[in-house]
mmCIF file of C-alpha atoms and ligand atoms in Angstrom:
data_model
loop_
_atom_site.group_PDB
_atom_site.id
_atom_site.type_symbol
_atom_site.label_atom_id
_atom_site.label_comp_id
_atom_site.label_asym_id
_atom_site.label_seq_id
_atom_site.Cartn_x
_atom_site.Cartn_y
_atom_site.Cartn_z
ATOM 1 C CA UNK N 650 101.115 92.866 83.279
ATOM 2 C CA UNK N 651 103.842 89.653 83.506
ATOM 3 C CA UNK N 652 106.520 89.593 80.892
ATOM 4 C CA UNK N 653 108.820 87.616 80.012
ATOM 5 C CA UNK N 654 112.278 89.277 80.906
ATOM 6 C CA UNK N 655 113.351 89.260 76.915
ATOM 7 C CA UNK N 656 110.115 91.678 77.028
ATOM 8 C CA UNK N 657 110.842 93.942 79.897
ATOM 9 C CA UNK N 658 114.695 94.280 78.232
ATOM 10 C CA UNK N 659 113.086 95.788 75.351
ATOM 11 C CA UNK N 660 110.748 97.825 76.340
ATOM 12 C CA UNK N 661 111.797 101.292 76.745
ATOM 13 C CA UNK N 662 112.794 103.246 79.767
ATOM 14 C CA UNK N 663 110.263 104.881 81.561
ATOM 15 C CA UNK N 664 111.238 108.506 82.830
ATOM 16 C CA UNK N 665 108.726 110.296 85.313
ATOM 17 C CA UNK N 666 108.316 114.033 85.968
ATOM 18 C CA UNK N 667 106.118 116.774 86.070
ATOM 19 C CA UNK N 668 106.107 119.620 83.487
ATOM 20 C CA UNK N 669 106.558 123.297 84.426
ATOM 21 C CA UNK N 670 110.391 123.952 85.880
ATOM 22 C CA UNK N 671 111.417 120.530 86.121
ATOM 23 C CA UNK N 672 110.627 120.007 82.696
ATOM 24 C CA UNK N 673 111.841 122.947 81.712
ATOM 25 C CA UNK N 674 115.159 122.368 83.337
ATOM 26 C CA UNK N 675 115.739 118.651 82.552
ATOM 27 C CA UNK N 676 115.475 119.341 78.752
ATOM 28 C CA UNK N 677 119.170 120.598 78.899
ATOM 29 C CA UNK N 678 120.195 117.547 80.904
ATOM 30 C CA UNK N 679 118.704 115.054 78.721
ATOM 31 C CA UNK N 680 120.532 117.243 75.676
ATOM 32 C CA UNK N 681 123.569 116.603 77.053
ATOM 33 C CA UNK N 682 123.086 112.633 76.734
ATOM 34 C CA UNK N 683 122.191 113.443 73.413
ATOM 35 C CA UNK N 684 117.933 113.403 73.863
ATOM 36 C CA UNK N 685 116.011 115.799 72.200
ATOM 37 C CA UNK N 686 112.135 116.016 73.399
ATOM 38 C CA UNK N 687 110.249 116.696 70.170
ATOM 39 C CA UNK N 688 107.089 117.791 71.574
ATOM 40 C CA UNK N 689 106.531 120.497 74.889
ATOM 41 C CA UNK N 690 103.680 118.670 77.118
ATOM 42 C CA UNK N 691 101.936 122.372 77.614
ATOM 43 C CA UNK N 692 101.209 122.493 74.404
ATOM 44 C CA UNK N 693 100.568 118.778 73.551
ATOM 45 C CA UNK N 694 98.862 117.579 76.270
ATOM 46 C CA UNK N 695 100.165 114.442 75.870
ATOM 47 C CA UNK N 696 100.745 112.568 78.768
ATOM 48 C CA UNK N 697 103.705 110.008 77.053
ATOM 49 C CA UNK N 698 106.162 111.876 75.075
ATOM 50 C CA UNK N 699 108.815 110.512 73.147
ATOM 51 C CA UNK N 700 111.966 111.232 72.804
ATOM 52 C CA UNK N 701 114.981 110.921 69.633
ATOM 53 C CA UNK N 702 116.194 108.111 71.668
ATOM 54 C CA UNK N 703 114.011 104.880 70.894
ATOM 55 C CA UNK N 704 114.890 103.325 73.880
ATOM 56 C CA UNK N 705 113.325 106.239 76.337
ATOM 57 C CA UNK N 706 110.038 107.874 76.854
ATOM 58 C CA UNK N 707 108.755 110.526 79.445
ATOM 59 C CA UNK N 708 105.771 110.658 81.253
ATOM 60 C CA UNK N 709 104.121 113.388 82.348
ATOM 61 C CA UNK N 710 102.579 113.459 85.735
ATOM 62 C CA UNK N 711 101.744 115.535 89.008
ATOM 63 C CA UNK N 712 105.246 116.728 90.359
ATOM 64 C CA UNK N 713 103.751 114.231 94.036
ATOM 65 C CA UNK N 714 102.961 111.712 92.253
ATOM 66 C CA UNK N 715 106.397 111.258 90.539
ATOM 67 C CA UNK N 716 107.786 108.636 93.149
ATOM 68 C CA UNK N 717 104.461 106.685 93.318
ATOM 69 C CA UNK N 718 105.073 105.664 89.532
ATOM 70 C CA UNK N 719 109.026 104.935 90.218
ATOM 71 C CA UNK N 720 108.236 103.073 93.652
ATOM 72 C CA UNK N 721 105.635 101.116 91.736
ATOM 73 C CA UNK N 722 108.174 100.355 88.670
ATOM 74 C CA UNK N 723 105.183 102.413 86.006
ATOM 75 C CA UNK N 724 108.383 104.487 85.591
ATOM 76 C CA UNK N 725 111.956 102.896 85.699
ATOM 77 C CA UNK N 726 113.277 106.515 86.920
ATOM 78 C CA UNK N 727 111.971 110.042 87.862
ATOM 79 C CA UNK N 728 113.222 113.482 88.754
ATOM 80 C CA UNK N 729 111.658 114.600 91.682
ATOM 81 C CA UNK N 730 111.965 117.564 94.573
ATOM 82 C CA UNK N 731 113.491 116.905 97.926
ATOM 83 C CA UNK N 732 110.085 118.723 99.493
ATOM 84 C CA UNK N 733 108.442 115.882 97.566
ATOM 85 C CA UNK N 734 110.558 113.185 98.822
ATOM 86 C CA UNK N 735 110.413 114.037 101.769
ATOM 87 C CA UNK N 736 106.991 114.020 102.201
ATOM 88 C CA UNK N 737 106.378 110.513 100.366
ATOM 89 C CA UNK N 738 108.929 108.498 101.938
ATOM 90 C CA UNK N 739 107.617 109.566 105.094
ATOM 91 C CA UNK N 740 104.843 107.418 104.106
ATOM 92 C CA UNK N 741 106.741 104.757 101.877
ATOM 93 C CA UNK N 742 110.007 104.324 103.663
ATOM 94 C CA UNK N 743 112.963 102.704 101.961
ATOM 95 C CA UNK N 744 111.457 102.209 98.334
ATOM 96 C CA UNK N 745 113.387 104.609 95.785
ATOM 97 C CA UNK N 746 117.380 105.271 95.125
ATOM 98 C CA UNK N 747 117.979 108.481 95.053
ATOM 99 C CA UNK N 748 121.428 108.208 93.640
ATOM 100 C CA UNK N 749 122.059 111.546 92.257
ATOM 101 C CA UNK N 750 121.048 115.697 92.964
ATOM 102 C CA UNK N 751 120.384 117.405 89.658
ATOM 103 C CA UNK N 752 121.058 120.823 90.873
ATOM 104 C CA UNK N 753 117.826 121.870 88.957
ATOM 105 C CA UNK N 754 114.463 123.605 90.333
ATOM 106 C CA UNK N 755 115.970 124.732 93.166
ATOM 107 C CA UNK N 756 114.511 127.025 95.956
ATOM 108 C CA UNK N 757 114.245 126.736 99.673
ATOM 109 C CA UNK N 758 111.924 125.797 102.396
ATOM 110 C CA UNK N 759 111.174 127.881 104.838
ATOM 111 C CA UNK N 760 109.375 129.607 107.605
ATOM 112 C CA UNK N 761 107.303 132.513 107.103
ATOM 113 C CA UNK N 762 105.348 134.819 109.086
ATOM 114 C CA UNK N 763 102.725 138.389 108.278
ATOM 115 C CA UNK N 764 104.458 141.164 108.438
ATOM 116 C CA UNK N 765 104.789 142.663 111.791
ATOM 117 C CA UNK N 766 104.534 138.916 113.259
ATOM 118 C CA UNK N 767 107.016 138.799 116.290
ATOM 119 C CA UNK N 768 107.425 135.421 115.439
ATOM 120 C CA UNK N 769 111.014 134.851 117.715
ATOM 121 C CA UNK N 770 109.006 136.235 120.905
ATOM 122 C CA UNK N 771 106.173 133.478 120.106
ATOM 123 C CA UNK N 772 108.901 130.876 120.169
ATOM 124 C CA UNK N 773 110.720 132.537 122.843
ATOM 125 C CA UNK N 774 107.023 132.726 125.318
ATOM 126 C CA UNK N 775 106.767 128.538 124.031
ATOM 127 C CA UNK N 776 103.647 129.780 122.613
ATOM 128 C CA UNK N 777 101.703 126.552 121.017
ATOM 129 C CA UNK N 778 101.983 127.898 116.995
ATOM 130 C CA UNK N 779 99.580 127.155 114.655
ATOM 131 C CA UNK N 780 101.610 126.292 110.990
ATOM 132 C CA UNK N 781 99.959 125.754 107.841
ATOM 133 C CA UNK N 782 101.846 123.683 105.291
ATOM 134 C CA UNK N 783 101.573 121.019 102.257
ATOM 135 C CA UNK N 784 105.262 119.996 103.797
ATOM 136 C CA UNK N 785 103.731 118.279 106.818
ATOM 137 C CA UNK N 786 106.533 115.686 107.746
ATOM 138 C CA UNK N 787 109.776 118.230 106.873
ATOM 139 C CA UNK N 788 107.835 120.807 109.232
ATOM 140 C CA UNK N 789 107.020 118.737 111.886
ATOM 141 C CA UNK N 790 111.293 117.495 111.921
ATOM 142 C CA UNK N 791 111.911 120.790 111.789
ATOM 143 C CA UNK N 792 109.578 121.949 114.586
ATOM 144 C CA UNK N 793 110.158 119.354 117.010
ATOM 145 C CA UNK N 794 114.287 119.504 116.427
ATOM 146 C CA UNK N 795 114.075 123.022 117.974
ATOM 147 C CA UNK N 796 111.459 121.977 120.381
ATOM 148 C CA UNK N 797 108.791 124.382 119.284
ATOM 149 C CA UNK N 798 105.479 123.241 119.893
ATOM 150 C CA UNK N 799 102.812 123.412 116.791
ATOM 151 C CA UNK N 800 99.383 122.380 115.599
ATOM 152 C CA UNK N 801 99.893 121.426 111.827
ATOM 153 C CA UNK N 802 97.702 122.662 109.426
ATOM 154 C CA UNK N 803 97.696 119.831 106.400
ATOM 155 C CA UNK N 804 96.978 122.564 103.375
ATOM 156 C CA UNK N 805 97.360 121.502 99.490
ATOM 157 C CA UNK N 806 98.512 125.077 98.077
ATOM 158 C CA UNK N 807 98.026 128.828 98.073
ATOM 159 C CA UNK N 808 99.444 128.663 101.613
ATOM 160 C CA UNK N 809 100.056 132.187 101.604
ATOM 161 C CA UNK N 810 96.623 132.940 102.098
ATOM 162 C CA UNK N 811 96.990 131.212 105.666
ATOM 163 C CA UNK N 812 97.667 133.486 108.336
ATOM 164 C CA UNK N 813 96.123 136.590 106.351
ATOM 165 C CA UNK N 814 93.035 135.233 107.139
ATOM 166 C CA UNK N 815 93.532 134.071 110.583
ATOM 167 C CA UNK N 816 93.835 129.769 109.424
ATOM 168 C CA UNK N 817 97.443 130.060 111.083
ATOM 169 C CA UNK N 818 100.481 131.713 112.622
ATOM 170 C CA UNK N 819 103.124 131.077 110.412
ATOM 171 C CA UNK N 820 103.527 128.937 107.074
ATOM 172 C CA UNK N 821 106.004 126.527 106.137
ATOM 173 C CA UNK N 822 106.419 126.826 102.120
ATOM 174 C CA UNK N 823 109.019 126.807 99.200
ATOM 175 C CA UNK N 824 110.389 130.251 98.303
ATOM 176 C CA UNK N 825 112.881 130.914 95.153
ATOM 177 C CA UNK N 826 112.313 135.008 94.427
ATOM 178 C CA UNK N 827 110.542 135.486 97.299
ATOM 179 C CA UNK N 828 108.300 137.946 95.241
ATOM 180 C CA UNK N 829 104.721 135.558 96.985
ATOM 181 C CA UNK N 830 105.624 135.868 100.104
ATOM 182 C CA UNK N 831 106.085 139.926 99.574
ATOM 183 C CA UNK N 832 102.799 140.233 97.567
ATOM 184 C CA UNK N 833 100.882 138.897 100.359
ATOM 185 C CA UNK N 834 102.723 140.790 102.960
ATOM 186 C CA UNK N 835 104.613 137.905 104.774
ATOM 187 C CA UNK N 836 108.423 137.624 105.615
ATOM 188 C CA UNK N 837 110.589 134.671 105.518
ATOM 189 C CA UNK N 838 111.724 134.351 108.995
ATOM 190 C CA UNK N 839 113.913 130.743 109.027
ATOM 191 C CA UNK N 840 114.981 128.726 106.736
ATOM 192 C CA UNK N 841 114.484 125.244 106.759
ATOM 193 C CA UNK N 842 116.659 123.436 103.991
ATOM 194 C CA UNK N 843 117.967 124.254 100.293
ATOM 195 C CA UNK N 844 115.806 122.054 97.699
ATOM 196 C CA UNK N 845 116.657 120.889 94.508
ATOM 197 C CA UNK N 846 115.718 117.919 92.319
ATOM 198 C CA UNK N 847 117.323 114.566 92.445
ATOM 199 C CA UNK N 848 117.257 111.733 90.000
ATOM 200 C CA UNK N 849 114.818 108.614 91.545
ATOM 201 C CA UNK N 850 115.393 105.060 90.295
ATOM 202 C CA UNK N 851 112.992 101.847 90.615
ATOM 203 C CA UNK N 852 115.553 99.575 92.356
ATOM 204 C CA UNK N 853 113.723 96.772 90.911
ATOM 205 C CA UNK N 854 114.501 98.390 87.532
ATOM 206 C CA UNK N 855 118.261 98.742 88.881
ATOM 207 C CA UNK N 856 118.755 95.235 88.952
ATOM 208 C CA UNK N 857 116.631 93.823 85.778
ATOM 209 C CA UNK N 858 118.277 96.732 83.808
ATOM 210 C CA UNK N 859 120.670 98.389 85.528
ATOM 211 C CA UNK N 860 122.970 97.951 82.214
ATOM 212 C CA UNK N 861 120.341 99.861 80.303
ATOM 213 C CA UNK N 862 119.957 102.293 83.161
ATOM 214 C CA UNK N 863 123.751 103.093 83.587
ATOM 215 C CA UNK N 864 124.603 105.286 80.648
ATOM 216 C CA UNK N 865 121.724 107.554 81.368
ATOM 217 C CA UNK N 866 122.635 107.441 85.014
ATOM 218 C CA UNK N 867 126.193 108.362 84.342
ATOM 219 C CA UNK N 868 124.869 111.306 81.581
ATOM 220 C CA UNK N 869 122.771 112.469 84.342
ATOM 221 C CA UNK N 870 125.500 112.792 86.785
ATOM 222 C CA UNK N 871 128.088 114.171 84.712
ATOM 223 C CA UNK N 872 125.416 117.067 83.161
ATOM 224 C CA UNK N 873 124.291 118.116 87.089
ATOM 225 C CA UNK N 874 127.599 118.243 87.914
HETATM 226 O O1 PRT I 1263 101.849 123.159 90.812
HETATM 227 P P1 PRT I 1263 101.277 121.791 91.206
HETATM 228 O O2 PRT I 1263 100.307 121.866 92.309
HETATM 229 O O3 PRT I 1263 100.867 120.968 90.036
HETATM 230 O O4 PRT I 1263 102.479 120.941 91.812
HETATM 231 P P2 PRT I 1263 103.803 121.471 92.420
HETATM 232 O O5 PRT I 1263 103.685 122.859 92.936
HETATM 233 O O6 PRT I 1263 104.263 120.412 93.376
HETATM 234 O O7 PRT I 1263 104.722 121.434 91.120
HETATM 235 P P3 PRT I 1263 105.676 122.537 90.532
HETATM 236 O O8 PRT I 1263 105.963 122.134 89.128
HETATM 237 O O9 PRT I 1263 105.149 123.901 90.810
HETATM 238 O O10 PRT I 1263 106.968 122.334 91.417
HETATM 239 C C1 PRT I 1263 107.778 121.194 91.222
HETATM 240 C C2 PRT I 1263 108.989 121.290 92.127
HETATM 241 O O11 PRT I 1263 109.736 122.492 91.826
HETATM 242 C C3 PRT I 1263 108.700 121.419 93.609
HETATM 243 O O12 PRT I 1263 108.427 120.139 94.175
HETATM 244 C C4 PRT I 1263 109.985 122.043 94.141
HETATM 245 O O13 PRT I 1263 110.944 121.034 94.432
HETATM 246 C C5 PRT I 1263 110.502 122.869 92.946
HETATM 247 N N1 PRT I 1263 110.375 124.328 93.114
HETATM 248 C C6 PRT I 1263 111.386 125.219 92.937
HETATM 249 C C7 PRT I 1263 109.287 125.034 93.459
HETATM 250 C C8 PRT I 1263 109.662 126.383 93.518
HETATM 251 N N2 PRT I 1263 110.967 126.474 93.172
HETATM 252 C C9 PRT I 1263 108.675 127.389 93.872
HETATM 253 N N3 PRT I 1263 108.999 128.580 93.936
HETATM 254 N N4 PRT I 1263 108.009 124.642 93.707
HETATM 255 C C10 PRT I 1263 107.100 125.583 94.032
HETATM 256 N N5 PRT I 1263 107.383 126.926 94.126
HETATM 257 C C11 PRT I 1263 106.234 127.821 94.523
HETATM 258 C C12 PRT I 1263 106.123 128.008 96.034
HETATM 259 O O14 PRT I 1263 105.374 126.963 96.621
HETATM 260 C C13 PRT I 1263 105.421 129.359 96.170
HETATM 261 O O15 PRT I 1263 104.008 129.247 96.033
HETATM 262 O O16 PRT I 1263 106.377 129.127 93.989
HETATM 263 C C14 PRT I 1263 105.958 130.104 94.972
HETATM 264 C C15 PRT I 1263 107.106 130.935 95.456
HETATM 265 O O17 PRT I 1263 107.904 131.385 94.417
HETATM 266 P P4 PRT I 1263 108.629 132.788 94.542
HETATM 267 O O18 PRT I 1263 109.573 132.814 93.360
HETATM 268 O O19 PRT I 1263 107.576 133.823 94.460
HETATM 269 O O20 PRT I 1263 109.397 132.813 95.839
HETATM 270 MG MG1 MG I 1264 103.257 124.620 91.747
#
């Protein structure tokens, strides 16, 4: 894996993200710099896609493990969600720049509840609440900043299913339409924070390329705008 830093300056940038919505809504920012994506990963499959721009190539990965590959300089940049950021840095503090919010994939995190859930009075009483969540670090800020006690409930998705089948009180998820929440019968009952997507850089990469880096950076910042 050494090179020689003529090697590593030619090599082309490396930009992480998961495909879905943040795909989806990066294509227009990377238009705007003038990059085209030729191929659409759903239909591909291809896990590195090029792009009209020789000197940058995407890879495709799970939307949590986008700031694993920046952190660990496998990707010079990424776009990742704040929920996801959140969550990793609370395990790898201080490794990515986060220098600029995209504005894309947005939606926010919140508290929610079943239907006819007198969640207030439970806080109110200082009942102990039992919250199931993939957001475990955001929720447990949250939680203890307003001094509610809870038992977290680590859960990887459909948390909506949660307290319809007695696992737990409330859930702390993301919610954009809010059209899950009302097919399962559950009510948003606090919000948390607004999320969007934010550019991620390798700060290794910053300094052994930053010159490379910098036009993209800039055509980032100026599309999100
Ligand atoms: O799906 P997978 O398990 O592979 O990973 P992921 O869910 O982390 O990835 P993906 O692509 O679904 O989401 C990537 C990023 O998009 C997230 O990290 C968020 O920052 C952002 N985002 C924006 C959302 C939503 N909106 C969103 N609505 N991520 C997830 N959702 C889910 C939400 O969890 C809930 O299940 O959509 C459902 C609610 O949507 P509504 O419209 O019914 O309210
Ligand atoms: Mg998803």
């Amino acid at each position: 894996m050494t090179q020689t830093p003529e090697q590593a300056a030619q090599k082309p940038l490396t930009l992480a993200l998961s495909k879905g919505r943040i795909f989806e809504e990066t294509l227009p920012l990377l238009a705007a710099a003038g990059i085209e994506v030729p191929e659409n990963p759903e239909q591909s499959r291809k896990l590195i896609l090029p792009t009209t721009d020789p000197g940058l190539r995407l890879i495709i990965v799970r939307a949590s493990d986008v700031p694993t590959y920046v952190q660990y300089g496998a990707a010079d940049l990424g776009i990742a969600g704040k929920d996801v950021l959140i969550e990793h840095s609370a395990e790898h503090p201080g490794g990515l720049y986060q220098p600029i919010d995209l504005n894309i994939a947005k939606c926010r995190l919140a508290v929610a509840v079943r239907e006819g859930f007198d969640y207030r009075a439970a806080v109110h009483q200082g009942a102990r609440l039992r919250v199931a969540t993939k957001y475990v670090q955001a929720a447990r800020e949250h939680f203890a900043a307003k001094g509610v006690h809870v038992d977290l409930i680590k859960l990887y998705g459909s948390m909506e299913l949660a307290p319809l089948v007695g696992l737990a009180d409330a859930i702390v998820d993301l919610v954009s339409t809010g059209n899950t929440l009302r097919a399962n019968n559950l009510v948003a009952v606090e919000d948390i924070m607004p999320i969007s997507s934010r550019l991620i850089v390798n700060q290794a990469a910053l300094k052994t390329r930053g010159a490379r880096l910098q036009p993209l950076l800039d055509a980032f910042a100026r599309a999100s705008a």
